[in-house]
XYZ file of C-alpha atoms in Angstrom:
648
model
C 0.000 0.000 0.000
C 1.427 3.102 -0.771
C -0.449 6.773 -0.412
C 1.178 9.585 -2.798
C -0.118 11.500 -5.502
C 1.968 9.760 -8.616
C 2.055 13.225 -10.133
C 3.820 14.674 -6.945
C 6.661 12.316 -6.701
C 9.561 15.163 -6.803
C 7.669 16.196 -3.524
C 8.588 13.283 -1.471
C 12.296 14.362 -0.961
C 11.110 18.016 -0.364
C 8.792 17.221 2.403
C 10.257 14.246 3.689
C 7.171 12.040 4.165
C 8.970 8.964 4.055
C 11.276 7.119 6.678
C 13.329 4.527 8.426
C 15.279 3.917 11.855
C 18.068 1.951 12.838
C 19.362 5.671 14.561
C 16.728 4.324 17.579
C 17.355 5.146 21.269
C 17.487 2.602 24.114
C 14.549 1.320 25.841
C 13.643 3.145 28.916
C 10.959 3.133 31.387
C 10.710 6.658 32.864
C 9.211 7.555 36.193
C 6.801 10.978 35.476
C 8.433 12.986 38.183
C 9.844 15.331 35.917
C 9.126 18.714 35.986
C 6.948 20.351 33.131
C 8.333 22.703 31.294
C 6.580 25.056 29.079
C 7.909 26.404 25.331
C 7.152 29.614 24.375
C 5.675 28.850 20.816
C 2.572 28.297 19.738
C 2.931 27.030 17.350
C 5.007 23.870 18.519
C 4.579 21.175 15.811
C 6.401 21.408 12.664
C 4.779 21.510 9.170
C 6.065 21.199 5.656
C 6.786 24.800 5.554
C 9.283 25.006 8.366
C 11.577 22.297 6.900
C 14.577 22.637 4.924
C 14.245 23.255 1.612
C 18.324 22.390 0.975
C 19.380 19.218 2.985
C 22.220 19.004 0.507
C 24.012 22.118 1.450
C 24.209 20.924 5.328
C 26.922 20.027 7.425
C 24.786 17.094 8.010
C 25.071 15.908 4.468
C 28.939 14.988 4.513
C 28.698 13.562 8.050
C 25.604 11.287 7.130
C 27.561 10.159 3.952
C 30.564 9.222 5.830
C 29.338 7.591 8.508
C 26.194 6.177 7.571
C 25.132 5.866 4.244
C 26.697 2.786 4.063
C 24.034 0.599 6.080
C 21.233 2.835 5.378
C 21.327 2.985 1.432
C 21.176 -1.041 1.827
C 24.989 -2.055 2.488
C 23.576 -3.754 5.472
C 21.035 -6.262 4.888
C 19.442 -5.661 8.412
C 19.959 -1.671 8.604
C 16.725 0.329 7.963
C 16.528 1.948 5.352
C 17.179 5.774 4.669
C 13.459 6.350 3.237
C 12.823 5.245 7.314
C 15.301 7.606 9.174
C 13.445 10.814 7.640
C 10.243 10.028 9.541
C 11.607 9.360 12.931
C 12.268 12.804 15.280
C 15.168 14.456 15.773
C 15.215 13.701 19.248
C 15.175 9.608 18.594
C 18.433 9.983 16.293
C 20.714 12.061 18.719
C 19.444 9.991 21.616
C 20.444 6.586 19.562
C 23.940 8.353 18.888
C 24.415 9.620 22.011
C 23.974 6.325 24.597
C 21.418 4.539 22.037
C 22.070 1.172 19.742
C 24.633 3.591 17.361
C 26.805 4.670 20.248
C 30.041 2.688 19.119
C 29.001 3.877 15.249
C 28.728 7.484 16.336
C 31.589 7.533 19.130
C 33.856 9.721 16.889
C 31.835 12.457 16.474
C 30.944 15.322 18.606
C 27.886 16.814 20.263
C 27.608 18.790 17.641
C 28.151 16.243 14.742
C 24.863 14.343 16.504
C 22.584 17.468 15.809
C 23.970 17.823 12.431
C 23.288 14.524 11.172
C 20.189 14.503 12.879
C 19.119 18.106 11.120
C 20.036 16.892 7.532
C 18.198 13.452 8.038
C 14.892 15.073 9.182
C 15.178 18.809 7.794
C 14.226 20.074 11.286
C 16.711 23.024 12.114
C 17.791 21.351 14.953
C 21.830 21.608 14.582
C 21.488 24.520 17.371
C 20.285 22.303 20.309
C 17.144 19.989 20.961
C 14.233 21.746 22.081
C 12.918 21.194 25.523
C 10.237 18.528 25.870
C 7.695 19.893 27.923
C 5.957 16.730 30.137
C 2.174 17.653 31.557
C 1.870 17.641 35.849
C 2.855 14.473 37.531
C -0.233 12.778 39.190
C -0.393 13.027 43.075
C -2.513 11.102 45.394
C -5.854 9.228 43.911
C -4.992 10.426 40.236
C -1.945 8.734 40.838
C -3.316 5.170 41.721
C -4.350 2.612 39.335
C -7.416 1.388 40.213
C -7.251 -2.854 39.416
C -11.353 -2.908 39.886
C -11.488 -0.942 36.779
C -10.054 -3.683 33.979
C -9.662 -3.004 30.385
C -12.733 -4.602 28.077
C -12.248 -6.129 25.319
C -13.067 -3.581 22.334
C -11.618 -2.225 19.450
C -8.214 -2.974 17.903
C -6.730 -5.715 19.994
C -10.339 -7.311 21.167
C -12.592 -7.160 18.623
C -12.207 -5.186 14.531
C -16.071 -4.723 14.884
C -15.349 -1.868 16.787
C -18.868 -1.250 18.643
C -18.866 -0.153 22.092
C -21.697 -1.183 24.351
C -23.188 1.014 26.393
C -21.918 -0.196 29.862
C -18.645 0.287 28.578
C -18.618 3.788 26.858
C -21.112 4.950 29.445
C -22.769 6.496 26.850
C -24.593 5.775 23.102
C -24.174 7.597 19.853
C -27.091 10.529 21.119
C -25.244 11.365 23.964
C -22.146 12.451 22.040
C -24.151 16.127 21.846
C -23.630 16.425 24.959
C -19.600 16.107 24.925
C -17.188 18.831 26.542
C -13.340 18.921 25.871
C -11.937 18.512 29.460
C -8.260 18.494 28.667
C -6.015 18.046 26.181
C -1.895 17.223 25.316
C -0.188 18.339 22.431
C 2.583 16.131 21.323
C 5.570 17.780 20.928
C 7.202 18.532 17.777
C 4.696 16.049 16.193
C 3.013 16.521 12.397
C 0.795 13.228 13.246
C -1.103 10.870 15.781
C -1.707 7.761 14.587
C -2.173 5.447 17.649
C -5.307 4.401 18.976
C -5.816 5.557 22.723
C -6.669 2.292 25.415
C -8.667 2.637 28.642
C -7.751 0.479 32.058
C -6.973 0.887 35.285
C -8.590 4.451 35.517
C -5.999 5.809 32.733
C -5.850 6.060 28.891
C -2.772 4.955 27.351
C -2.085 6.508 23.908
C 1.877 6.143 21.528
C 2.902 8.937 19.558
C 4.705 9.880 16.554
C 8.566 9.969 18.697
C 8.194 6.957 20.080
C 6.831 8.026 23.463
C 3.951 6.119 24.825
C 1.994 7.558 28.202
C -0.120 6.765 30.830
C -2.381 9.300 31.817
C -4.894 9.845 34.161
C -8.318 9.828 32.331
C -10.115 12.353 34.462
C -7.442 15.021 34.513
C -4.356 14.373 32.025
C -1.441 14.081 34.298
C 0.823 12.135 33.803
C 1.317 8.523 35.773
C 4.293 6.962 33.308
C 5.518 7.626 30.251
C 8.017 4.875 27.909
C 10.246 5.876 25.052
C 10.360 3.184 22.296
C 12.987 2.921 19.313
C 10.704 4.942 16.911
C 6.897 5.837 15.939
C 4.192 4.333 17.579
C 1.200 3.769 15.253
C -0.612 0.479 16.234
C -3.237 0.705 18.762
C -2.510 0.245 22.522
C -3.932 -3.160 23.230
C -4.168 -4.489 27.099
C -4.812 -7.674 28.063
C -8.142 -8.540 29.704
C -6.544 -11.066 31.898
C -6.772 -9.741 35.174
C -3.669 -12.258 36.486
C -1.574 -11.069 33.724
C -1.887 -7.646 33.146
C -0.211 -6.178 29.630
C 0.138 -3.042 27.273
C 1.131 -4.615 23.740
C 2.371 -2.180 20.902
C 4.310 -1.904 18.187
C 7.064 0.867 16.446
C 7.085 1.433 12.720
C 10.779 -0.565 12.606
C 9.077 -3.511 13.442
C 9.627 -3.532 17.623
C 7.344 -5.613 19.231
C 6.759 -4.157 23.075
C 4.822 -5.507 26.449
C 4.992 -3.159 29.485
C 3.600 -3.463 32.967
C 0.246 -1.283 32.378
C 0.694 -0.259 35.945
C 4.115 0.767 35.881
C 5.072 1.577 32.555
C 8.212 -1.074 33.008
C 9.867 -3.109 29.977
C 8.873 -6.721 30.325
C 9.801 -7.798 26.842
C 11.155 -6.332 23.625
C 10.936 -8.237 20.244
C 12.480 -7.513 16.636
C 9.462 -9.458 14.649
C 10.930 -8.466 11.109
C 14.896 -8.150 10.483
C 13.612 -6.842 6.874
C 15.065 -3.170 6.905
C 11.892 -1.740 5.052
C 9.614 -4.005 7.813
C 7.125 -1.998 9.785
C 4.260 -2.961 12.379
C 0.771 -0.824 11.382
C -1.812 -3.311 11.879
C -2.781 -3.794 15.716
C -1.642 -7.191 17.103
C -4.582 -9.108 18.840
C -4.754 -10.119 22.197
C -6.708 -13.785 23.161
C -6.390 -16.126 25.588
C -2.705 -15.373 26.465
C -1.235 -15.108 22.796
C -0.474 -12.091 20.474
C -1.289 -12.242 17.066
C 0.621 -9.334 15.155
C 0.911 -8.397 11.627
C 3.592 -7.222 9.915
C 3.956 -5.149 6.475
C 6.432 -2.654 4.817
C 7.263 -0.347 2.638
C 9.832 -1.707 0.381
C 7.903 0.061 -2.359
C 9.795 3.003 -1.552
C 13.387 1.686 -1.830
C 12.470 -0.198 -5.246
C 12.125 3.350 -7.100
C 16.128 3.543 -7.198
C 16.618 1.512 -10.373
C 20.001 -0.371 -8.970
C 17.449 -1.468 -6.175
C 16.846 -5.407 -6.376
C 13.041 -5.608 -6.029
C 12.033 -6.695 -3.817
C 12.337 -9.386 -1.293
C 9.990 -8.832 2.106
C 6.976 -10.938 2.569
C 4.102 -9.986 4.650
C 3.189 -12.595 8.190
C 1.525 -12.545 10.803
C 3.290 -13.633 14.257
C 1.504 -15.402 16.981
C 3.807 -14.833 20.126
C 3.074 -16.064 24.057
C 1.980 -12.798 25.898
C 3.998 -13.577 29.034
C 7.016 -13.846 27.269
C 7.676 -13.137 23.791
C 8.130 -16.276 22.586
C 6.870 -16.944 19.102
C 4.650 -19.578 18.823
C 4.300 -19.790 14.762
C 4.662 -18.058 11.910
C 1.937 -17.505 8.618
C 3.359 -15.996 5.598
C 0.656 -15.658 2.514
C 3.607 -15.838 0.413
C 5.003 -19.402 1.529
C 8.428 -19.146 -0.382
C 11.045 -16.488 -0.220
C 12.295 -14.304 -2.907
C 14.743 -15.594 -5.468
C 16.216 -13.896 -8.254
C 14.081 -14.222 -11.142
C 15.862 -12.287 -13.475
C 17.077 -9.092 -14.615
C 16.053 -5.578 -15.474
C 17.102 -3.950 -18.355
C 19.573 -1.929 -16.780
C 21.212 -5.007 -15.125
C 19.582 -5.128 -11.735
C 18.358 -8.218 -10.194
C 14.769 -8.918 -9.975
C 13.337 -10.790 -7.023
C 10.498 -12.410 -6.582
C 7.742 -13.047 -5.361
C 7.581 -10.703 -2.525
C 5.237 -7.713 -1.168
C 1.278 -9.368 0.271
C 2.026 -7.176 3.268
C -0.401 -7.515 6.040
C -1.366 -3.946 7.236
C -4.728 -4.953 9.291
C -5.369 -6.331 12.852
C -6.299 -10.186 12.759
C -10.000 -10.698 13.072
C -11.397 -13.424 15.581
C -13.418 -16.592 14.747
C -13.680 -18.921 17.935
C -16.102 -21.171 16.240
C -14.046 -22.116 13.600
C -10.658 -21.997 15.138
C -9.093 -19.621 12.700
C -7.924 -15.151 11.902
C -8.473 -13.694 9.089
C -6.271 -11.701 7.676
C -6.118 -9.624 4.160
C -3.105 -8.554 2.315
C -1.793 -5.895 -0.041
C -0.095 -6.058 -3.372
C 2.878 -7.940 -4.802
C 6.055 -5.681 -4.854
C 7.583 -7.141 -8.101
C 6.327 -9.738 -10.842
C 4.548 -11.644 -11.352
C 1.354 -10.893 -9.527
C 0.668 -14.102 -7.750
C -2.664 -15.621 -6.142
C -1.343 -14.327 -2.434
C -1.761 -10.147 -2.723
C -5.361 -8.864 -2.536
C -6.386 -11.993 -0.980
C -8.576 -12.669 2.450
C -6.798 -15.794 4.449
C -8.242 -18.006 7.008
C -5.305 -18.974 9.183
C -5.689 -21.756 12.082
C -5.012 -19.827 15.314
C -3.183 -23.375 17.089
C -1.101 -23.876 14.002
C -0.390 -20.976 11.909
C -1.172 -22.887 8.887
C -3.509 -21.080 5.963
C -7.335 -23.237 6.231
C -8.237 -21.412 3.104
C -7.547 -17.892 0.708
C -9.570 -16.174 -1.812
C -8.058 -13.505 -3.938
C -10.340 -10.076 -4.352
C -8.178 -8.939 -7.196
C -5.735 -10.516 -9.496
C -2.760 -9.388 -11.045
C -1.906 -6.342 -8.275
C 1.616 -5.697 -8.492
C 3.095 -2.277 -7.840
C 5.764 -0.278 -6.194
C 6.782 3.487 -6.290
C 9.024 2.637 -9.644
C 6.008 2.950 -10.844
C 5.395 6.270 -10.708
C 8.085 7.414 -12.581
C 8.466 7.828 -16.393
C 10.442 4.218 -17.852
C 11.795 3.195 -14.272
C 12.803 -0.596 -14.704
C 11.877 -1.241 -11.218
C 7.997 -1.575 -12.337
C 6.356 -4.498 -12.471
C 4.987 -5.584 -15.798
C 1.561 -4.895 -13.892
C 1.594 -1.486 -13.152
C -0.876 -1.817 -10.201
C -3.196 -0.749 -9.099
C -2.084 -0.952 -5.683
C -5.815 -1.602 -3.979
C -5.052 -3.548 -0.866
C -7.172 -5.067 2.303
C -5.677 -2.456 4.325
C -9.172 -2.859 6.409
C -9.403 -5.486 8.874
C -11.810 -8.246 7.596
C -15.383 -8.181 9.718
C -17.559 -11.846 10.567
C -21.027 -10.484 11.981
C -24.035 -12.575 13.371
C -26.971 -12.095 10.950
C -30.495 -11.533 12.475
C -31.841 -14.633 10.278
C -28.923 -17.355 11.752
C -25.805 -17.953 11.274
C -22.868 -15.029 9.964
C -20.997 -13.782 7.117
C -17.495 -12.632 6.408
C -17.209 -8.911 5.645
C -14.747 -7.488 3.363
C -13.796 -3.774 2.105
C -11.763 -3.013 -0.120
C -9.939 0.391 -1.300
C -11.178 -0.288 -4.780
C -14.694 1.090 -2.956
C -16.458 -2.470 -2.427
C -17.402 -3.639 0.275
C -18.190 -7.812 -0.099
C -20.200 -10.424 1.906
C -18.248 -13.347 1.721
C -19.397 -17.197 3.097
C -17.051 -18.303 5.999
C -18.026 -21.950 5.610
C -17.185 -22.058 1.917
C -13.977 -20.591 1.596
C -15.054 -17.265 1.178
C -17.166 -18.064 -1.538
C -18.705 -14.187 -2.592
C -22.153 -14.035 -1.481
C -22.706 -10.435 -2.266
C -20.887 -7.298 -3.482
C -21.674 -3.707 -3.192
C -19.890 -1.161 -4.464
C -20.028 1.942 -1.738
C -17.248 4.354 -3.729
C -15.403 5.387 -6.094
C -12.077 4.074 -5.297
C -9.023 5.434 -5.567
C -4.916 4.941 -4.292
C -6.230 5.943 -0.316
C -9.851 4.067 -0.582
C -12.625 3.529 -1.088
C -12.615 1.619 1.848
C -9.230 2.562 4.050
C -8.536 1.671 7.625
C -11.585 0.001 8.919
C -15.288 -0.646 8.728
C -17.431 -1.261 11.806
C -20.699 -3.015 13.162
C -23.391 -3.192 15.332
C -25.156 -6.270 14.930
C -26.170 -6.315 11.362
C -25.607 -2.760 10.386
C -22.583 -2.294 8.520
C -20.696 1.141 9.051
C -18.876 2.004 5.580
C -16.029 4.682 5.945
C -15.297 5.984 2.262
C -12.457 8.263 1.456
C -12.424 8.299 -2.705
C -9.786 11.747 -2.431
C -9.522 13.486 -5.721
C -6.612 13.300 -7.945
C -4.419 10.972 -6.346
C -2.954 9.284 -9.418
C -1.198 10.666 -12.211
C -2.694 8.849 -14.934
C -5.877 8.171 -13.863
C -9.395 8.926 -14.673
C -11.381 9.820 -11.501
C -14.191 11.434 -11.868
C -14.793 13.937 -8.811
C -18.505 13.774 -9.375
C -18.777 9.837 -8.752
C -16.485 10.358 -5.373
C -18.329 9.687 -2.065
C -16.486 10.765 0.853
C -18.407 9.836 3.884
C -20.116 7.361 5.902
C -22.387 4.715 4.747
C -24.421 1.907 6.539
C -25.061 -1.244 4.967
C -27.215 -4.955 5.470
C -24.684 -7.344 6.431
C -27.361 -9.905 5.583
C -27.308 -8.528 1.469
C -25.723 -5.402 0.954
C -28.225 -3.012 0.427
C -27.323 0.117 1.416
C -29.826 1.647 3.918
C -27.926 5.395 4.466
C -25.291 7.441 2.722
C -23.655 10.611 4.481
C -21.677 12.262 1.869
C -19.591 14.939 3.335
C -19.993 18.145 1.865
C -16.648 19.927 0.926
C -16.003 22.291 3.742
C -12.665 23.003 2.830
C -11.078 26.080 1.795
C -8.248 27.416 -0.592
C -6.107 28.215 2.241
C -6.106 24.891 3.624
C -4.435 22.942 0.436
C -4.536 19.641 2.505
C -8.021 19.471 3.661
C -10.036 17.075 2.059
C -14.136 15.665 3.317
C -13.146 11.686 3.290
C -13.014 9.993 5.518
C -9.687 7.596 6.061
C -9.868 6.733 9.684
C -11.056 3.473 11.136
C -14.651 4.192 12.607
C -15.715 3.383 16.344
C -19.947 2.534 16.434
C -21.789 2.863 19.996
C -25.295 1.533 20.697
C -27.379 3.815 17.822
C -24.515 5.135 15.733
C -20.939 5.730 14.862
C -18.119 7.990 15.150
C -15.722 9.171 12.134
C -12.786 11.334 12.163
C -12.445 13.068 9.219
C -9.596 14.595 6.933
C -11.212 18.145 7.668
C -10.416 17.774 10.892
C -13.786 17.076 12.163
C -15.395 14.370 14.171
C -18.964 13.304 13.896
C -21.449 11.170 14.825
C -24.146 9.851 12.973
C -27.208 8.379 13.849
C -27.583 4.476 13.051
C -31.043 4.615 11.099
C -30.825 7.588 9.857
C -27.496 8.817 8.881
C -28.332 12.376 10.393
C -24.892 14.220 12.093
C -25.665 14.185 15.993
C -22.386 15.597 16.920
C -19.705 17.177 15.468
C -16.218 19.114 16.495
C -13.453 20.687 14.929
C -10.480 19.520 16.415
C -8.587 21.998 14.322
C -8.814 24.545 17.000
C -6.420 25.173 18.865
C -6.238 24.472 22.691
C -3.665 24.732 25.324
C -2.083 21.260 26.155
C -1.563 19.997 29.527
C 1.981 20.331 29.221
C 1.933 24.094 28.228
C 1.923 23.722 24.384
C -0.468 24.160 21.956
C -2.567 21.011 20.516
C -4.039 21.193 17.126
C -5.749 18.848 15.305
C -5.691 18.281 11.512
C -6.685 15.517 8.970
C -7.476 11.828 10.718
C -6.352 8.991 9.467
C -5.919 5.323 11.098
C -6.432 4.612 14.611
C -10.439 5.974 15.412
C -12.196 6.535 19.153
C -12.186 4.835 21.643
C -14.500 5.537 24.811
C -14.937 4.497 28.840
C -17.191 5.549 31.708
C -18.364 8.597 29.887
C -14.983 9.657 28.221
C -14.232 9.637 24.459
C -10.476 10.249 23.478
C -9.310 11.121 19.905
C -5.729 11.504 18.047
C -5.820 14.252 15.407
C -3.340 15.120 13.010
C -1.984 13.369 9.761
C 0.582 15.459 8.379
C 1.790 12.520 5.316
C 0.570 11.872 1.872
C -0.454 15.499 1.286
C -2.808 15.371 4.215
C -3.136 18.072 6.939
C -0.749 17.833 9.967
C -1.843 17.700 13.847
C -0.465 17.011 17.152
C -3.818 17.170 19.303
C -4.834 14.079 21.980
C -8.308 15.009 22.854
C -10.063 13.737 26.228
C -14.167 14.353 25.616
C -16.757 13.895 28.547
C -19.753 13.280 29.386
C -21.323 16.280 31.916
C -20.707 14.449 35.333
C -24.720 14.682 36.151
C -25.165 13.066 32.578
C -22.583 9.611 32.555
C -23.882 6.756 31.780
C -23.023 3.614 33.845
């Protein structure tokens, strides 16, 4: 899956959208009793137009090539890649330098040499000093205790991909949401994006963010119980086990670290590497049941395969089942069972490898009854397009081993060579790229028994038979389609009703023909039991010529409560919509901009990936998506109920 605008390619390397990390800091559990500091800005979250136009002409530039290029333009197999480095903070790289993984690496250059490399990797003027990172209060007295009576349930990512919240969890339903107030806020500094899906337990909400830090805050007041600073990005969804013997936070980093702390102390208990593939990433949320992870793992070797000397490509999408108490993996399922060989050779002499790509980007879905996930995939990375991209798999949760696959759409094989004029890098198939990048739904139908639902960025959404190998029972096409859905990061459902999120953004492929009047950004509900579709809430355009990245679509994953759903929009705004109706109960505009509790200013933006999530009357949000020409943000938002209103 890849997200750019083909005719924009020159603007990757001038906003530098793209990234990698083996610069990653060490490990560390930090206590919170550090005192909050407060920047003067406020504007504290960078943007594409405070960059550096000129990487080339700094210090940084020499240094990097000298002492690092090496491993990161692929001399080292395991190294990840430079496309990697450019998305990870400034602060991550100088920490990993200075007492981090590349302290013997860096050991012959100065203070000073740190900050420069770091500047001309991530074009943030940096090579005067770090910023201060402002922390919010420290918790004192009740705030500060976890309270064990209040488990996590088992919802959303990590639980359940239907993503519907029962009333005696949320302590609310969809008409309540009018009543919402914003009761606090943190902005995350120096961030253009916040991509993880908040948890609730214990009495706190535990969120990652885009430097790798992950907290622990208090839910009624946002201060601050713990906080843990991973290798790199956290965009997976914090997922905490429901076993009240064995309590866990489970996440992963976009370098492909696997983490489990202690949710009530914020302390390491394992650390796993679940890909040594230096374009591998973790995006889809692992699932939690019965004592076993189930993680996913994709890439984005698409981006490395656009430099014609690149051998493309040789990463294979799997999903990991590991023992929760340890680490300890358990099996393995790879949709593409054998690994990349050379196949032959470009025209310009470069190896070709195949087959590779069938990344899995979506959390596994859960089907007790029949023993088995499902999983989908994305396309193949170099030819030939084989029967494993675009596909839906049933995989047996004891063994790892595929029950059954069914391919949505043959002959998908793609990478970013492609979006360049004669680049011998693309496959034969030119695309289109349309992956499963949402997680596959099974839902109990009113008249017996329940059906396997699919969507699909393409803009269908299918009903597919889970006794017969997937075998289509119905197909309904929702959207237009286009490179970022149709159908994106995840449907939901409440009972029967399907919830449809449709993005179809305009003009996101050099090339192609898409029609802006057969777009239909929005939410739509659906009959699991045949398709029909019983609502559509097309968004009206709201955005304006100042705001070049807004865009009415919805990308996000959606979050449904008993008599409607949620949606985060890329125009910044939330709403809710009423289940048999499709009329807007609620909405905000999380582009305002609020004071943090850590002094800075949060801002919302476009929202893409991880949806709600809601407990006891609170609703927290991420906002801000500042990649793939999308507006940025750096806004966690805690919601409430009024205290006389909560629910149970």
């Amino acid at each position: 899956m890849f997200l750019l605008n083909r005719s924009k390619l020159a603007c990757v390397a001038a906003f530098g959208l793209l990234a990698s990390a083996c610069l990653a800091p060490e490990k560390t559990a930090q206590n919170a009793d550090i005192p909050a500091e407060t920047l003067s800005s406020t504007d504290d979250f960078a943007t594409t137009d405070t960059l550096i136009a000129d990487r080339d002409a700094l210090p940084g530039a020499a240094l990097y090539a000298q002492n690092c290029a090496y491993c990161h333009q692929g001399g080292v197999a395991k190294a990840p890649h430079f496309n990697w480095l450019e998305m990870m903070p400034p602060r991550a790289i100088v920490n990993a330098m200075a007492g981090g993984v590349m302290t013997a690496q860096a050991s012959a250059l100065s203070e000073t040499q740190h900050l420069q490399i770091a500047e001309y990797i991530t074009r943030q003027p940096v090579s005067g000093g770090l910023p201060p990172v402002p922390n919010p209060p420290v918790c004192e007295g009740r705030a500060a205790v976890f309270d064990k009576a209040d488990p996590p349930a088992a919802v959303n990512w990590g639980h359940d991909a239907r993503r519907m919240i029962a009333q005696d969890v949320a302590g609310m339903v969809a008409t309540d949401t009018a009543a919402l107030e914003l009761k606090w806020a943190f902005a995350f500094p120096g961030a253009t994006r916040a991509r993880s899906q908040p948890a609730f337990g214990y009495g706190a909400v535990y969120v990652g963010s885009a430097d790798g830090n992950v907290y622990a805050f208090d839910a009624a007041s946002g201060c601050l119980r713990w906080r843990f600073e991973a290798s790199a990005e956290v965009r997976t969804a914090m997922v905490l086990s429901t076993d009240p013997e064995a309590p866990g936070l489970y996440f992963g980093d976009i370098i492909a670290n696997f983490y489990a702390l202690d949710p009530l102390t914020g302390a390491l208990m394992w650390q796993v590497k679940l890909d040594d593939h230096p374009s591998a990433t973790l995006t889809g949320s692992p699932l939690y049941h019965d004592g076993t992870l189930y993680a996913p793992v994709s890439s984005l070797e698409v981006i490395p395969a656009a430099d014609p000397a690149y051998a493309c490509c040789t990463f294979r999408g799997s999903l990991a089942a590991l023992d929760a108490q340890s680490g300890a993996e358990k099996w393995r399922f790879y949709p593409i069972p054998e690994q990349a060989k050379e196949v032959g050779e470009t025209p310009v002499g470069t190896p070709i490898m195949a087959p590779s790509g069938a990344p899995i980007w979506i959390s596994p879905m859960l089907d007790e009854k029949r023993g088995v996930l499902y999983v989908g995939t994305g396309e193949n990375y170099s030819s030939p397009a084989g029967p494993n991209s675009d596909a839906i798999f049933a995989v047996d949760i004891k063994t790892g081993k595929r029950v059954w696959q069914r391919q949505t759409i043959a002959g998908d094989a793609w990478n970013v060579a492609c979006m360049m004029e004669s680049n011998p890098n693309c496959p034969k198939e030119d695309g289109p790229d349309f992956d499963h990048s949402a997680s596959i739904l099974l839902v109990d139908l009113p008249s017996g028994g329940d059906i396997l639902i699919a969507g699909h960025k393409n803009g269908h959404v299918y009903g597919l038979d889970p006794d017969n190998k997937g075998a289509l029972l119905w197909s309904t096409k929702v959207g237009r389609g286009s490179i970022q859905g149709g159908v994106h990061f995840g449907l939901a459902a409440d009972g029967d009703v399907l919830y449809v999120p449709i993005n179809d953004m305009n003009n996101t492929r050099n090339g192609d023909v898409l029609d802006p009047a057969l777009a239909r950004p929005g939410v739509h509900a659906l009959s699991a039991q045949d398709g029909r579709i019983l609502w559509s809430a097309v968004q009206e355009n709201l955005c304006s010529e100042d705001r070049p990245f807004c865009d009415p679509g919805v990308s996000a994953a959606l979050t449904a409560f008993e008599g409607g759903v949620i949606a985060g929009h890329l125009d910044g705004y939330l709403r809710a919509y009423d289940k048999a109706t499709g009329r807007i109960l609620w909405a905000h505009d999380t582009t305002q901009t609020v004071t943090g509790v850590n002094g800075l200013a949060a801002k919302g933006g476009g929202m893409s990936g991880p949806g709600v999530a809601a407990s006891k009357g609170y609703l927290a949000a991420n906002s801000g998506y500042g990649l793939y020409y999308h507006e940025p943000g750096n806004a966690f938002l805690m919601f409430g109920l009024p205290e006389d209103t909560k629910g149970p």
